[in-house]
GROMACS .gro file of C-alpha atoms in nm:
model
  225
    1UNK     CA    1  -0.851  12.591  34.387
    2UNK     CA    2  -0.548  12.363  34.401
    3UNK     CA    3  -0.714  12.073  34.220
    4UNK     CA    4  -0.833  12.296  33.936
    5UNK     CA    5  -0.487  12.451  33.898
    6UNK     CA    6  -0.326  12.105  33.892
    7UNK     CA    7  -0.566  11.990  33.622
    8UNK     CA    8  -0.497  12.304  33.421
    9UNK     CA    9  -0.122  12.241  33.445
   10UNK     CA   10  -0.165  11.881  33.326
   11UNK     CA   11  -0.386  11.993  33.037
   12UNK     CA   12  -0.133  12.260  32.941
   13UNK     CA   13   0.129  11.992  32.883
   14UNK     CA   14  -0.084  11.860  32.598
   15UNK     CA   15   0.124  11.640  32.372
   16UNK     CA   16   0.457  11.766  32.503
   17UNK     CA   17   0.710  11.494  32.561
   18UNK     CA   18   0.783  11.546  32.930
   19UNK     CA   19   0.996  11.313  33.143
   20UNK     CA   20   1.048  11.395  33.509
   21UNK     CA   21   1.354  11.174  33.568
   22UNK     CA   22   1.557  10.881  33.435
   23UNK     CA   23   1.382  10.659  33.690
   24UNK     CA   24   1.033  10.526  33.626
   25UNK     CA   25   0.803  10.706  33.875
   26UNK     CA   26   0.663  10.443  34.109
   27UNK     CA   27   0.484  10.472  34.443
   28UNK     CA   28   0.639  10.306  34.748
   29UNK     CA   29   0.350  10.059  34.763
   30UNK     CA   30   0.371   9.972  34.393
   31UNK     CA   31   0.418   9.599  34.462
   32UNK     CA   32   0.200   9.560  34.769
   33UNK     CA   33  -0.071   9.390  34.564
   34UNK     CA   34  -0.014   9.056  34.392
   35UNK     CA   35  -0.045   9.027  34.015
   36UNK     CA   36  -0.373   8.841  34.064
   37UNK     CA   37  -0.513   9.122  34.278
   38UNK     CA   38  -0.403   9.385  34.028
   39UNK     CA   39  -0.568   9.198  33.742
   40UNK     CA   40  -0.898   9.179  33.933
   41UNK     CA   41  -0.898   9.553  34.006
   42UNK     CA   42  -0.792   9.655  33.653
   43UNK     CA   43  -1.060   9.428  33.507
   44UNK     CA   44  -1.328   9.624  33.694
   45UNK     CA   45  -1.175   9.955  33.586
   46UNK     CA   46  -1.166   9.854  33.218
   47UNK     CA   47  -1.524   9.730  33.244
   48UNK     CA   48  -1.627  10.067  33.385
   49UNK     CA   49  -1.452  10.254  33.103
   50UNK     CA   50  -1.618  10.041  32.838
   51UNK     CA   51  -1.962  10.076  32.996
   52UNK     CA   52  -1.911  10.453  33.025
   53UNK     CA   53  -1.839  10.460  32.651
   54UNK     CA   54  -2.175  10.290  32.596
   55UNK     CA   55  -2.049   9.947  32.494
   56UNK     CA   56  -2.264   9.639  32.556
   57UNK     CA   57  -2.049   9.397  32.753
   58UNK     CA   58  -2.308   9.123  32.712
   59UNK     CA   59  -2.196   9.095  32.348
   60UNK     CA   60  -1.989   8.780  32.293
   61UNK     CA   61  -1.708   8.979  32.130
   62UNK     CA   62  -1.676   9.225  32.420
   63UNK     CA   63  -1.758   9.041  32.741
   64UNK     CA   64  -1.407   8.897  32.778
   65UNK     CA   65  -1.227   9.223  32.696
   66UNK     CA   66  -1.189   9.360  33.053
   67UNK     CA   67  -1.018   9.039  33.168
   68UNK     CA   68  -0.799   9.022  32.858
   69UNK     CA   69  -0.687   9.385  32.894
   70UNK     CA   70  -0.616   9.346  33.266
   71UNK     CA   71  -0.401   9.036  33.209
   72UNK     CA   72  -0.221   9.208  32.920
   73UNK     CA   73  -0.140   9.513  33.135
   74UNK     CA   74   0.003   9.312  33.426
   75UNK     CA   75   0.162   9.014  33.252
   76UNK     CA   76   0.274   9.163  32.921
   77UNK     CA   77   0.295   9.528  32.820
   78UNK     CA   78   0.368   9.661  33.173
   79UNK     CA   79   0.549   9.353  33.306
   80UNK     CA   80   0.879   9.545  33.317
   81UNK     CA   81   0.757   9.749  33.612
   82UNK     CA   82   0.825   9.464  33.853
   83UNK     CA   83   1.192   9.432  33.960
   84UNK     CA   84   1.155   9.057  34.000
   85UNK     CA   85   1.118   9.032  33.622
   86UNK     CA   86   1.450   9.204  33.557
   87UNK     CA   87   1.666   8.970  33.343
   88UNK     CA   88   1.968   8.812  33.505
   89UNK     CA   89   2.249   8.952  33.293
   90UNK     CA   90   2.535   8.710  33.358
   91UNK     CA   91   2.877   8.840  33.260
   92UNK     CA   92   3.192   8.660  33.154
   93UNK     CA   93   3.560   8.741  33.143
   94UNK     CA   94   3.678   8.866  32.807
   95UNK     CA   95   3.931   8.581  32.764
   96UNK     CA   96   3.970   8.641  32.391
   97UNK     CA   97   4.075   9.003  32.459
   98UNK     CA   98   3.833   9.152  32.208
   99UNK     CA   99   3.901   9.523  32.241
  100UNK     CA  100   3.676   9.683  31.980
  101UNK     CA  101   3.316   9.786  32.023
  102UNK     CA  102   3.042   9.525  32.011
  103UNK     CA  103   2.719   9.638  31.848
  104UNK     CA  104   2.380   9.471  31.878
  105UNK     CA  105   2.154   9.651  31.633
  106UNK     CA  106   1.792   9.638  31.522
  107UNK     CA  107   1.664   9.518  31.860
  108UNK     CA  108   1.285   9.531  31.843
  109UNK     CA  109   1.126   9.782  32.079
  110UNK     CA  110   0.762   9.748  32.184
  111UNK     CA  111   0.677   9.999  32.453
  112UNK     CA  112   0.388  10.219  32.565
  113UNK     CA  113   0.374  10.597  32.579
  114UNK     CA  114   0.302  10.698  32.938
  115UNK     CA  115   0.108  11.008  32.830
  116UNK     CA  116  -0.165  10.839  32.624
  117UNK     CA  117  -0.099  10.466  32.684
  118UNK     CA  118  -0.051  10.408  32.311
  119UNK     CA  119   0.224  10.194  32.154
  120UNK     CA  120   0.581  10.297  32.082
  121UNK     CA  121   0.729  10.068  31.816
  122UNK     CA  122   1.081  10.081  31.680
  123UNK     CA  123   1.440   9.960  31.692
  124UNK     CA  124   1.718   9.998  31.945
  125UNK     CA  125   2.089   9.984  31.861
  126UNK     CA  126   2.317   9.912  32.157
  127UNK     CA  127   2.696   9.901  32.179
  128UNK     CA  128   2.969   9.868  32.439
  129UNK     CA  129   3.346   9.846  32.461
  130UNK     CA  130   3.461   9.574  32.699
  131UNK     CA  131   3.645   9.669  33.015
  132UNK     CA  132   3.746   9.306  33.069
  133UNK     CA  133   3.386   9.179  33.092
  134UNK     CA  134   3.134   9.070  32.828
  135UNK     CA  135   2.764   8.990  32.844
  136UNK     CA  136   2.561   8.736  32.646
  137UNK     CA  137   2.415   8.887  32.330
  138UNK     CA  138   2.057   8.788  32.410
  139UNK     CA  139   2.083   8.964  32.746
  140UNK     CA  140   2.116   9.296  32.564
  141UNK     CA  141   1.784   9.226  32.391
  142UNK     CA  142   1.628   9.123  32.722
  143UNK     CA  143   1.742   9.441  32.897
  144UNK     CA  144   1.590   9.651  32.618
  145UNK     CA  145   1.264   9.455  32.643
  146UNK     CA  146   1.252   9.478  33.023
  147UNK     CA  147   1.271   9.856  33.029
  148UNK     CA  148   1.038   9.885  32.730
  149UNK     CA  149   0.766   9.687  32.907
  150UNK     CA  150   0.638   9.976  33.115
  151UNK     CA  151   0.477  10.315  33.057
  152UNK     CA  152   0.766  10.509  32.902
  153UNK     CA  153   0.903  10.812  32.734
  154UNK     CA  154   1.169  10.731  32.477
  155UNK     CA  155   1.435  10.952  32.635
  156UNK     CA  156   1.407  10.768  32.967
  157UNK     CA  157   1.406  10.428  32.799
  158UNK     CA  158   1.729  10.511  32.616
  159UNK     CA  159   1.898  10.625  32.937
  160UNK     CA  160   1.779  10.326  33.140
  161UNK     CA  161   1.921  10.079  32.888
  162UNK     CA  162   2.262  10.250  32.895
  163UNK     CA  163   2.271  10.289  33.273
  164UNK     CA  164   2.178   9.925  33.332
  165UNK     CA  165   2.444   9.795  33.093
  166UNK     CA  166   2.703  10.026  33.249
  167UNK     CA  167   2.634   9.863  33.586
  168UNK     CA  168   2.630   9.510  33.443
  169UNK     CA  169   2.954   9.555  33.248
  170UNK     CA  170   3.128   9.783  33.499
  171UNK     CA  171   3.215  10.035  33.230
  172UNK     CA  172   3.092  10.375  33.116
  173UNK     CA  173   3.161  10.280  32.754
  174UNK     CA  174   2.802  10.202  32.650
  175UNK     CA  175   2.581  10.365  32.387
  176UNK     CA  176   2.223  10.333  32.268
  177UNK     CA  177   2.023  10.483  31.982
  178UNK     CA  178   1.649  10.426  31.947
  179UNK     CA  179   1.441  10.508  31.639
  180UNK     CA  180   1.070  10.459  31.704
  181UNK     CA  181   0.722  10.554  31.597
  182UNK     CA  182   0.479  10.684  31.859
  183UNK     CA  183   0.116  10.604  31.792
  184UNK     CA  184   0.016  10.901  32.009
  185UNK     CA  185   0.160  11.107  31.722
  186UNK     CA  186   0.082  10.872  31.434
  187UNK     CA  187  -0.279  10.778  31.516
  188UNK     CA  188  -0.414  11.080  31.707
  189UNK     CA  189  -0.342  11.448  31.754
  190UNK     CA  190  -0.141  11.560  31.452
  191UNK     CA  191  -0.180  11.209  31.300
  192UNK     CA  192   0.153  11.217  31.121
  193UNK     CA  193   0.213  10.858  31.013
  194UNK     CA  194   0.554  10.925  30.857
  195UNK     CA  195   0.746  11.077  31.147
  196UNK     CA  196   0.961  10.883  31.392
  197UNK     CA  197   1.157  10.985  31.702
  198UNK     CA  198   1.531  10.927  31.745
  199UNK     CA  199   1.700  10.939  32.087
  200UNK     CA  200   2.056  10.860  32.190
  201UNK     CA  201   2.270  10.820  32.499
  202UNK     CA  202   2.649  10.801  32.477
  203UNK     CA  203   2.869  10.710  32.771
  204UNK     CA  204   3.244  10.703  32.826
  205UNK     CA  205   3.446  10.659  32.507
  206UNK     CA  206   3.131  10.701  32.296
  207UNK     CA  207   3.135  11.071  32.379
  208UNK     CA  208   3.444  11.093  32.156
  209UNK     CA  209   3.332  11.204  31.810
  210UNK     CA  210   3.533  10.939  31.621
  211UNK     CA  211   3.409  10.651  31.836
  212UNK     CA  212   3.053  10.777  31.818
  213UNK     CA  213   3.078  10.806  31.439
  214UNK     CA  214   3.208  10.449  31.412
  215UNK     CA  215   2.906  10.325  31.608
  216UNK     CA  216   2.662  10.523  31.396
  217UNK     CA  217   2.826  10.391  31.078
  218UNK     CA  218   2.786  10.033  31.202
  219UNK     CA  219   2.412  10.069  31.256
  220UNK     CA  220   2.372  10.192  30.898
  221UNK     CA  221   2.511   9.866  30.758
  222UNK     CA  222   2.268   9.658  30.552
  223UNK     CA  223   2.222   9.327  30.731
  224UNK     CA  224   1.938   9.183  30.527
  225UNK     CA  225   1.993   8.807  30.492
   0.00000   0.00000   0.00000
């Protein structure tokens, strides 16, 4: 039967890192419900999961967990799903004619693996070469955080950051490297606590080997203060 075959196909994926597209897969009615309505529904679902596991939700330590988890899902760790929360990345004319690459490195990444809903924690390094327009430094951090705050795979996250900045800055000359630990690897399955995953996306001039090497050399610099 079709359902059994579908379940077998999903199970066969196992821990494979599969991304279907560079766009987060969302249903057309994804934002039909209000945040308040979503929290109420998720609260009941979390309660059901905990009760199924045999936990006593009358215990003082546990009885507030379903509400806390529901609020965390909607308002925090998956808040980047809603387009209304996308940061307003104001741009400015490059009056000082700075023509070299600008690198914002060691941007903290807190995301969630969409396969096991476990944390992805790491650093993003983002760079661009101005095409006559610049963006506020903090906006680069905010763009990273916005796309991180959703169920993700690291490859897609890297691409989304670059594609968004390319639109904001009206240039293809944008690059991003992310180095992160996946708790679905570190805390379960193979349980390898030492490994991390590195992904990159290079656009425009960053596809040139010399320019790409310059960027990679910058992110190696020791900036401990």
